[in-house]
PDB file of C-alpha atoms in Angstrom:
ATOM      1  CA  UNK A   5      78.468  78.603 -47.672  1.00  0.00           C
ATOM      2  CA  UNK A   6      74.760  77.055 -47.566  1.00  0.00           C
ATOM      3  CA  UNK A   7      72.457  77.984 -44.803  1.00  0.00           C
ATOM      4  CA  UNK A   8      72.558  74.449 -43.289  1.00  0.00           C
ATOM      5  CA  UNK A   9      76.932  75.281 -42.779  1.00  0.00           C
ATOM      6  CA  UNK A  10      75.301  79.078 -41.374  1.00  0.00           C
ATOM      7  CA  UNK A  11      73.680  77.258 -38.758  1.00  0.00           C
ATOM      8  CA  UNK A  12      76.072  74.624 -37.589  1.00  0.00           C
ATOM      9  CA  UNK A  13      79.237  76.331 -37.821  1.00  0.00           C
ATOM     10  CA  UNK A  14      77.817  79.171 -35.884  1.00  0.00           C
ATOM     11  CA  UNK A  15      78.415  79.158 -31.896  1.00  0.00           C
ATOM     12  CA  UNK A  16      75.512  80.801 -31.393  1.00  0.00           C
ATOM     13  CA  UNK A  17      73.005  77.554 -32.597  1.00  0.00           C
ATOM     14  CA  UNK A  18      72.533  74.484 -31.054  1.00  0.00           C
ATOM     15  CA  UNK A  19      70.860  71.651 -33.182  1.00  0.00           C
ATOM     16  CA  UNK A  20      69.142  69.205 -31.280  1.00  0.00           C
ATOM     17  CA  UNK A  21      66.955  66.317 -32.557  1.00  0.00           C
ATOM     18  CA  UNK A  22      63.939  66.648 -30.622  1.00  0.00           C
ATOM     19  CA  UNK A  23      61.320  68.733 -29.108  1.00  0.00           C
ATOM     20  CA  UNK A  24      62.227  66.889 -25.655  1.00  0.00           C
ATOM     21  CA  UNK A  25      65.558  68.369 -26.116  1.00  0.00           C
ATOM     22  CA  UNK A  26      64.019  71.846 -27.526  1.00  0.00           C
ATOM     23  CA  UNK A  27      62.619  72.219 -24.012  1.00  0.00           C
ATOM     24  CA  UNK A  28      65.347  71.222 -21.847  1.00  0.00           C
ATOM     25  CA  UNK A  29      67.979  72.956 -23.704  1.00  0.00           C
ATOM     26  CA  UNK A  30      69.201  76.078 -21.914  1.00  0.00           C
ATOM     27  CA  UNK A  31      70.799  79.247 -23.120  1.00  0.00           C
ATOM     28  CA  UNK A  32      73.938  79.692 -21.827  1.00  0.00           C
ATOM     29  CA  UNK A  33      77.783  79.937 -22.946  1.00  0.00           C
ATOM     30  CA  UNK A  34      76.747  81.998 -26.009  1.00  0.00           C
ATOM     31  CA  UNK A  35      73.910  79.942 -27.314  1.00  0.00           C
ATOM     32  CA  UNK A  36      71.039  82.107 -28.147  1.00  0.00           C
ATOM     33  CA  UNK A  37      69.336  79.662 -30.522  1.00  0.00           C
ATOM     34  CA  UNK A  38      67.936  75.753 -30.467  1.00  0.00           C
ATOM     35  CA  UNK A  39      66.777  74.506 -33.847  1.00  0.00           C
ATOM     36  CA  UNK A  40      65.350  71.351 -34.119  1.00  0.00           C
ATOM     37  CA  UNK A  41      65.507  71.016 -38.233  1.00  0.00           C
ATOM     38  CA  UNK A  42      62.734  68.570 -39.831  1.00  0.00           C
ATOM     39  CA  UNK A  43      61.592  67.915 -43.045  1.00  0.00           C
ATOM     40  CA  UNK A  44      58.094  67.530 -42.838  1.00  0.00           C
ATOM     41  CA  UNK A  45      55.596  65.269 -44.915  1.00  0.00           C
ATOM     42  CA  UNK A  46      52.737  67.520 -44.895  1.00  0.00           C
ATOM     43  CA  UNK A  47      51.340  69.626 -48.410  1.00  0.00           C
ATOM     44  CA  UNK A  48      51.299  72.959 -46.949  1.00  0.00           C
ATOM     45  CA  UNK A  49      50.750  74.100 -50.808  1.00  0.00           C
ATOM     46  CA  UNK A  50      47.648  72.388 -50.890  1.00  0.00           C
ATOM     47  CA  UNK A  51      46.625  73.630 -47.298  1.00  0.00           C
ATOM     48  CA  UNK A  52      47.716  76.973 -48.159  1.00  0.00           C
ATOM     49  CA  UNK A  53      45.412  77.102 -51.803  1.00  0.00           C
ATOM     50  CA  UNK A  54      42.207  75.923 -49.633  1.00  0.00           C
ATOM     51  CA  UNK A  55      42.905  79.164 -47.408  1.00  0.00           C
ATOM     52  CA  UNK A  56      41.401  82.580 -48.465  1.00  0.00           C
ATOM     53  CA  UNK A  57      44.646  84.795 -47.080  1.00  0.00           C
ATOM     54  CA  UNK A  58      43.482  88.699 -46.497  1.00  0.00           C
ATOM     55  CA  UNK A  59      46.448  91.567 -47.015  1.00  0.00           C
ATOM     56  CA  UNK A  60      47.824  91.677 -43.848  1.00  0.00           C
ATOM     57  CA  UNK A  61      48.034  88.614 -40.610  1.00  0.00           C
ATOM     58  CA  UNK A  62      45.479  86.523 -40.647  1.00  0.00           C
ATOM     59  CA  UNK A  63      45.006  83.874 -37.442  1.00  0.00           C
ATOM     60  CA  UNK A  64      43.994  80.534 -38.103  1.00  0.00           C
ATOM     61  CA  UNK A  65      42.289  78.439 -35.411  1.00  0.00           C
ATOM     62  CA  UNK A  66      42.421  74.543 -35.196  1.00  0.00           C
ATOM     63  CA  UNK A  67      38.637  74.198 -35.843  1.00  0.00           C
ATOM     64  CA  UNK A  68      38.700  76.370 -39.398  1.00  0.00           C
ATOM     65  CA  UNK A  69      42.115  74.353 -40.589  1.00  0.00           C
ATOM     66  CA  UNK A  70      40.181  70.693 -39.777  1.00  0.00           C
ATOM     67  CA  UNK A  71      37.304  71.661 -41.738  1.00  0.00           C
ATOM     68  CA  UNK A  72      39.174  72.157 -45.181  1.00  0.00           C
ATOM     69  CA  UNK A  73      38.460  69.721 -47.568  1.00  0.00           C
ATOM     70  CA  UNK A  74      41.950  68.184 -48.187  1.00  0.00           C
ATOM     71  CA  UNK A  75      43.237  65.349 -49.633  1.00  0.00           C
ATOM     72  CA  UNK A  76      45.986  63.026 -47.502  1.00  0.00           C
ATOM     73  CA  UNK A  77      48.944  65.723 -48.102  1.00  0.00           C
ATOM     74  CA  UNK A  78      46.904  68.349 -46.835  1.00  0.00           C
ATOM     75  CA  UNK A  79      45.235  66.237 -44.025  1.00  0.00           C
ATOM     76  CA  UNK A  80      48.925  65.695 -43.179  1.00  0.00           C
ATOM     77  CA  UNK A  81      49.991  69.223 -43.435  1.00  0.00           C
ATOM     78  CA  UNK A  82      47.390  70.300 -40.615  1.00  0.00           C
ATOM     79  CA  UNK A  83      48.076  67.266 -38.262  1.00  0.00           C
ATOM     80  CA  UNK A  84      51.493  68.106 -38.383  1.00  0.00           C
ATOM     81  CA  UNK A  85      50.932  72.385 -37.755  1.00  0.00           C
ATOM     82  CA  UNK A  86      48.340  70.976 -34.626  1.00  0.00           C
ATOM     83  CA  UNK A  87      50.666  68.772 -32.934  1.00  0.00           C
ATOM     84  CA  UNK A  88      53.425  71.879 -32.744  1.00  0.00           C
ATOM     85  CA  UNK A  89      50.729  74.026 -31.713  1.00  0.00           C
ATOM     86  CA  UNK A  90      49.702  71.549 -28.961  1.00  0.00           C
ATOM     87  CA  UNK A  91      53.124  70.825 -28.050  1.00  0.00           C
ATOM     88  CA  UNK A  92      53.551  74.915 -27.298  1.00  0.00           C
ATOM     89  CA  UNK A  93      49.919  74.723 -25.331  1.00  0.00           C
ATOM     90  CA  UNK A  94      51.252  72.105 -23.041  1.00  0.00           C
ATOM     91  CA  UNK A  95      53.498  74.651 -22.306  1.00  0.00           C
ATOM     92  CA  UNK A  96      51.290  76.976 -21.062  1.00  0.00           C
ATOM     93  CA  UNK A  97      52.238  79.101 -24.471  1.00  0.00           C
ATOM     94  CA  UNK A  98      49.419  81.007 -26.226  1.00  0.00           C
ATOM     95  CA  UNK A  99      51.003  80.027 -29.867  1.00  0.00           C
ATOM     96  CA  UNK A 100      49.097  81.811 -32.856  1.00  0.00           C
ATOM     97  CA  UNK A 101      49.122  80.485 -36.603  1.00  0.00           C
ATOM     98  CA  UNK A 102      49.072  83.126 -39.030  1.00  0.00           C
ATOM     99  CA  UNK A 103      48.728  82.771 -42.447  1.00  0.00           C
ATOM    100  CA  UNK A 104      50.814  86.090 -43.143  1.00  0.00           C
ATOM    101  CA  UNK A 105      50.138  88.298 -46.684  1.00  0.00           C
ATOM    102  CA  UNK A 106      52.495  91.438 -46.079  1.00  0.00           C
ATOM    103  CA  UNK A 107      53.356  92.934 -42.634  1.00  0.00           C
ATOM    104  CA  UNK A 108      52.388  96.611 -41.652  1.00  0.00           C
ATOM    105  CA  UNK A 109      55.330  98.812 -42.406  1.00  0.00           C
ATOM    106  CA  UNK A 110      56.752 101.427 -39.644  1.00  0.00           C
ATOM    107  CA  UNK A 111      55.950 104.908 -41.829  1.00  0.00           C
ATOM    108  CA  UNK A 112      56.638 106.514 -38.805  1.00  0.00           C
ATOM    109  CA  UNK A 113      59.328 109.107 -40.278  1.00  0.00           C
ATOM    110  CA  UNK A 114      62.868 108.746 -38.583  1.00  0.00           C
ATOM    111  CA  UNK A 115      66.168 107.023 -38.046  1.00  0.00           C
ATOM    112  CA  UNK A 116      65.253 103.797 -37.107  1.00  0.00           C
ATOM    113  CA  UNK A 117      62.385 101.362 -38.663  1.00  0.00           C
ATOM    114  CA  UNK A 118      60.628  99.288 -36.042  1.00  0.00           C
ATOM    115  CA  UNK A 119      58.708  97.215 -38.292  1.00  0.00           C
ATOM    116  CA  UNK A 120      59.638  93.253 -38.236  1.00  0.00           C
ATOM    117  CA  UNK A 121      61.731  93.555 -41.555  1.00  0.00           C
ATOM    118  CA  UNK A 122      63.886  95.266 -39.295  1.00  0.00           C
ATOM    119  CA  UNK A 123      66.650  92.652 -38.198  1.00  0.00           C
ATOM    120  CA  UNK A 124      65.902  93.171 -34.383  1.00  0.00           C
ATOM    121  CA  UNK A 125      65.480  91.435 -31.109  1.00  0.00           C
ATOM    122  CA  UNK A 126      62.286  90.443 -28.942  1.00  0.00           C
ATOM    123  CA  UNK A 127      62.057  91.747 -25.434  1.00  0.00           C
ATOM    124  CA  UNK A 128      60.093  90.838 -22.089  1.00  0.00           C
ATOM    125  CA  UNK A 129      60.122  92.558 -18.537  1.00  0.00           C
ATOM    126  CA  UNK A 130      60.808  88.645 -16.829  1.00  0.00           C
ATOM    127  CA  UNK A 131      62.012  85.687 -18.198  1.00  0.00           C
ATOM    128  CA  UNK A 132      60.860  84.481 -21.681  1.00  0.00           C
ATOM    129  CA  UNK A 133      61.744  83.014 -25.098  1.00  0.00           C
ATOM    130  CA  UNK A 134      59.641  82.733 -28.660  1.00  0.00           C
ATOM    131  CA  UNK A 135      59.187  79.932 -30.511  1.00  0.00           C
ATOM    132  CA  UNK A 136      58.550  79.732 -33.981  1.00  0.00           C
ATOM    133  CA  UNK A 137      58.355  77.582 -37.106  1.00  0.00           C
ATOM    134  CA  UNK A 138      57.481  78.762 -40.732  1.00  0.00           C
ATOM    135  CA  UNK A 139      55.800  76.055 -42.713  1.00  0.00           C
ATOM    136  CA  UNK A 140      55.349  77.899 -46.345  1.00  0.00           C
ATOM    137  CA  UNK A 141      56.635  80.557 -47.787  1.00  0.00           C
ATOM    138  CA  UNK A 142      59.952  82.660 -47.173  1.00  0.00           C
ATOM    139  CA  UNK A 143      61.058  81.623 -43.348  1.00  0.00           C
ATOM    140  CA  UNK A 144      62.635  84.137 -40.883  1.00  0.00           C
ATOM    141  CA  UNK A 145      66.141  85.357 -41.146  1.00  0.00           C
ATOM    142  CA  UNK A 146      68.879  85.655 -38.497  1.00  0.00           C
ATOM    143  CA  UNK A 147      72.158  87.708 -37.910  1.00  0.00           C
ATOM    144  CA  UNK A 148      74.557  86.643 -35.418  1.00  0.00           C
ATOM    145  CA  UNK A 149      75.205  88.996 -32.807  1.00  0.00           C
ATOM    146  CA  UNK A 150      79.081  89.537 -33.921  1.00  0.00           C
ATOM    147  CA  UNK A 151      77.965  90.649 -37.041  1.00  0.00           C
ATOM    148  CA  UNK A 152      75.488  93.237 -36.095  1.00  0.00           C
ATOM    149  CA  UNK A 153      75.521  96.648 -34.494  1.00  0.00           C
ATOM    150  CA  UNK A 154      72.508  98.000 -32.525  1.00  0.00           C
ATOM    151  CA  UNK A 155      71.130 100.957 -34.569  1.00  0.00           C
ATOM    152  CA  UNK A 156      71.592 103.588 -31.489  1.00  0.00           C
ATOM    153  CA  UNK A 157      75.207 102.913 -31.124  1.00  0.00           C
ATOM    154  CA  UNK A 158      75.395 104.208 -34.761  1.00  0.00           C
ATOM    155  CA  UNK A 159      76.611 107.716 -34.607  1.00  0.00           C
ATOM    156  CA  UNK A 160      74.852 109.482 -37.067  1.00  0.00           C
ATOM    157  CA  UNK A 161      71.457 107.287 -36.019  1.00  0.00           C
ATOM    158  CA  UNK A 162      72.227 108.043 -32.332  1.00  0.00           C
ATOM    159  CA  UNK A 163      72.776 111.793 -33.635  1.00  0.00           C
ATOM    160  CA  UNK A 164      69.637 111.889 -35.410  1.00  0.00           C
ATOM    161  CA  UNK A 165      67.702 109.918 -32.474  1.00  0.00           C
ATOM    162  CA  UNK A 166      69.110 112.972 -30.327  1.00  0.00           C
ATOM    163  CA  UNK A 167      67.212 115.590 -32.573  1.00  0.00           C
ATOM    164  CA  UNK A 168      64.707 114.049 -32.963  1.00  0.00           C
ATOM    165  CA  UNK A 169      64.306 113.509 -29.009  1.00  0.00           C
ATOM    166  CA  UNK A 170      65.241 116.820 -28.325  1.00  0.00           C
ATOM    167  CA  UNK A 171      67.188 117.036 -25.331  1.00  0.00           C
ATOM    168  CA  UNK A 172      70.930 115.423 -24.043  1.00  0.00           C
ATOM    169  CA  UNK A 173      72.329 112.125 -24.503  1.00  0.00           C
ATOM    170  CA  UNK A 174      71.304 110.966 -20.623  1.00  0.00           C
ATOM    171  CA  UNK A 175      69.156 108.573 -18.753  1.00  0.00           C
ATOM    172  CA  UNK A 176      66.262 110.057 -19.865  1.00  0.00           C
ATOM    173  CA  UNK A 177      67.084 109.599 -23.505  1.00  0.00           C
ATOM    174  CA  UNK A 178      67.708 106.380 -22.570  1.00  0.00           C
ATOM    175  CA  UNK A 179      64.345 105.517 -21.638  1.00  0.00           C
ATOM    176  CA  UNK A 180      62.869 107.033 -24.767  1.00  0.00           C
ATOM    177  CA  UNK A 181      65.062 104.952 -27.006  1.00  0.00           C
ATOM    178  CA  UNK A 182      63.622 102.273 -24.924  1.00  0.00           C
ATOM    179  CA  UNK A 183      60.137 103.215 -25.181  1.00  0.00           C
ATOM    180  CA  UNK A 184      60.071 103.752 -28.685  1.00  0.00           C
ATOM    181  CA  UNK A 185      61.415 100.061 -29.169  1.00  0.00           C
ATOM    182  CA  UNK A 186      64.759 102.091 -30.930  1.00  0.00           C
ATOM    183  CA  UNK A 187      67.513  99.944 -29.214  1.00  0.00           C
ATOM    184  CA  UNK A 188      65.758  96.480 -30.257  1.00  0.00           C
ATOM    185  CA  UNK A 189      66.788  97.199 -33.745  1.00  0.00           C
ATOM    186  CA  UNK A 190      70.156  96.612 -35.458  1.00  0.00           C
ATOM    187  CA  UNK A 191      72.269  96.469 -38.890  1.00  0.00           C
ATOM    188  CA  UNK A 192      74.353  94.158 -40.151  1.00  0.00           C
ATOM    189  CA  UNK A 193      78.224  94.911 -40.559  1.00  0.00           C
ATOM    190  CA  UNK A 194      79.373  94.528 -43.863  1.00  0.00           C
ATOM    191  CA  UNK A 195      80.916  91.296 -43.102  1.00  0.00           C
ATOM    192  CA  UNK A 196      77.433  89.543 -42.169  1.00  0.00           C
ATOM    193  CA  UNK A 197      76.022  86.771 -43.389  1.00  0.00           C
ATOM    194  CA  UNK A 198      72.268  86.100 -42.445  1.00  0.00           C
ATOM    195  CA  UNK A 199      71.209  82.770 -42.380  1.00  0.00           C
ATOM    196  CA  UNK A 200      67.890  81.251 -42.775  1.00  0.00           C
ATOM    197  CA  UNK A 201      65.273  79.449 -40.078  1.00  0.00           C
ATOM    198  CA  UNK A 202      64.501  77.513 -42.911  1.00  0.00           C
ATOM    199  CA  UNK A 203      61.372  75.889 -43.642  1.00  0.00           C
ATOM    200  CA  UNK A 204      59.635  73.152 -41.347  1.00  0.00           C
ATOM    201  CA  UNK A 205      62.716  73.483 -38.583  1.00  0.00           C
ATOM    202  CA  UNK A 206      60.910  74.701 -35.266  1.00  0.00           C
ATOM    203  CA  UNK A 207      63.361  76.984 -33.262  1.00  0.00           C
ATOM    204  CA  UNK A 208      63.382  78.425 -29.570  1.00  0.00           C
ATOM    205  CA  UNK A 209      65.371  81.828 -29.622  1.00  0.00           C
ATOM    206  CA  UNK A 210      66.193  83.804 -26.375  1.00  0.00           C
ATOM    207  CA  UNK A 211      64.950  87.342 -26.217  1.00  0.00           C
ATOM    208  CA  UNK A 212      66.187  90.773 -24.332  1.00  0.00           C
ATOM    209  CA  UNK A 213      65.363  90.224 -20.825  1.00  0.00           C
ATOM    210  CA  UNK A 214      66.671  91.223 -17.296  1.00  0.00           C
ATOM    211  CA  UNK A 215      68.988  88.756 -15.781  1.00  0.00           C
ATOM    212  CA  UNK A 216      69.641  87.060 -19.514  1.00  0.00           C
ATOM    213  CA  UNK A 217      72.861  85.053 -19.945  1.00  0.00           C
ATOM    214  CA  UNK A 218      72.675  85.015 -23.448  1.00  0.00           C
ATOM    215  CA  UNK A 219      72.333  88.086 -25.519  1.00  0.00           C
ATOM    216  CA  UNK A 220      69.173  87.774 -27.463  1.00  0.00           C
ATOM    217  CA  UNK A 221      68.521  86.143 -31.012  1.00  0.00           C
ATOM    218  CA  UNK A 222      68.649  88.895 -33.521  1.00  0.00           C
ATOM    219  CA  UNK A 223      66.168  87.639 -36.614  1.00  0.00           C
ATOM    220  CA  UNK A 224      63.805  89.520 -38.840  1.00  0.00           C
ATOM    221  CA  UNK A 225      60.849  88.304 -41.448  1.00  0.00           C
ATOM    222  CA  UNK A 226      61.862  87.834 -44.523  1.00  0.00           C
ATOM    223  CA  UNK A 227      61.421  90.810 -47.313  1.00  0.00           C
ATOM    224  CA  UNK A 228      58.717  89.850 -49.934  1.00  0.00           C
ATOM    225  CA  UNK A 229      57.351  91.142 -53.045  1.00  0.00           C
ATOM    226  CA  UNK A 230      53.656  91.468 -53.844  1.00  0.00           C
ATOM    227  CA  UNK A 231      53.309  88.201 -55.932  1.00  0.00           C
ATOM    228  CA  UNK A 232      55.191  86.302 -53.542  1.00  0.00           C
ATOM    229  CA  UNK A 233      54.028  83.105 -51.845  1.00  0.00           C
ATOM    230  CA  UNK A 234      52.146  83.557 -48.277  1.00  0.00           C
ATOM    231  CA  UNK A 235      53.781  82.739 -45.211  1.00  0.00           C
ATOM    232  CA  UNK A 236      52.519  80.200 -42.969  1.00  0.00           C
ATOM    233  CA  UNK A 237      53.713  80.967 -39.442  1.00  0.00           C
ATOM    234  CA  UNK A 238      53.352  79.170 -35.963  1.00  0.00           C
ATOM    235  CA  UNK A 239      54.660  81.436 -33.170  1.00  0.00           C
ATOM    236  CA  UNK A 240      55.001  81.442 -29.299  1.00  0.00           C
TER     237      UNK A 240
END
């Protein structure tokens, strides 16, 4: 099954065919996910080879990316990144765009990974979502939430979180798992099948948050190899 079947067979995505209908969509009956899939004209190659990336994140502001010296494609490439970013502004988002060599990785020793290649979901104290679009390089990948089991629920995980915490399985231990980010984080059942954002499609995924009718978007960024083309990311 190809990723475009992934997303529209699943309940869990709605497809819509504007940005107008990116904002006014709501999460609700299941939905966790909007995508609004595009295939756009831009040369993010080009943009991408007049960049100097750095190991590690590195933001890009709307000044630096109009004073490359590009030709149309790459002109193109950087209207098109602006208007998103604009779009999330009027908002009142604070989007970033992050031209993204290799993440940090959680070498934090213990059960559960925290780092972002860690299929997991994003959280807020009051009502939020996050936005994001990948324009080059490997896009972000997503698990639907019947095919995934939260990492704590695991026995032997929980087992090991309880050592680890040393003391019983209470409310207490509930808060650390909390704290530490540990019930965010989940695996896939051996049934999964993870589907991609793809590139160019701009989503709007819920997130864990009180009062949520939906439960949140479970996604991850996408493991790389050294060699591998940078990712350019717009997020929000």
């Amino acid at each position: 099954m190809t990723t475009r079947d992934l997303i529209s067979q699943s309940p869990r995505i709605k497809e819509v065919a504007s940005f107008k209908e990116l904002v006014s969509g709501s999460f609700s009956d299941g939905i966790n996910a909007l995508c609004w899939r595009r295939t756009l004209a831009g040369d993010f190659a080009e943009l991408v080879a007049n960049l100097e990336p750095q190991e590690g994140i590195l933001p890009l502001d709307e000044s630096l990316l109009k004073e490359l010296p590009l030709g149309v494609g790459g002109k193109r490439a950087v209207a098109e990144i602006l208007e998103d970013y604009h779009r999330l502004q009027a908002l009142e988002r604070e989007p970033l765009i992050n031209l993204i060599d290799g993440y940090p990785r959680d070498e934090r020793p213990g059960p559960v990974a925290t780092d972002v290649f860690s299929y997991h979901a994003d959280s807020a104290p009051v009502e939020a979502d996050t936005w994001l679009c990948t324009y080059h390089g490997a896009p972000s990948e997503g698990l639907r939430n019947e095919e995934a089991v939260r990492k704590v629920e695991i026995p032997e995980i929980r087992q090991a979180l309880l050592e680890e915490y040393g003391g019983p399985d209470d409310e207490e231990f509930e808060e650390y798992l909390q704290d530490f980010c540990f019930d965010l984080h989940y695996d896939p059942l051996p049934e999964a099948r993870p589907y991609s954002f793809g590139v160019g499609n701009l989503w709007r995924i819920a997130i864990d948050w009180p009062g949520s009718l939906v439960p949140p978007c479970i996604h991850r960024a996408p493991l790389t190899q050294p060699g591998d083309p940078v990712r350019l990311l717009l997020i929000g």
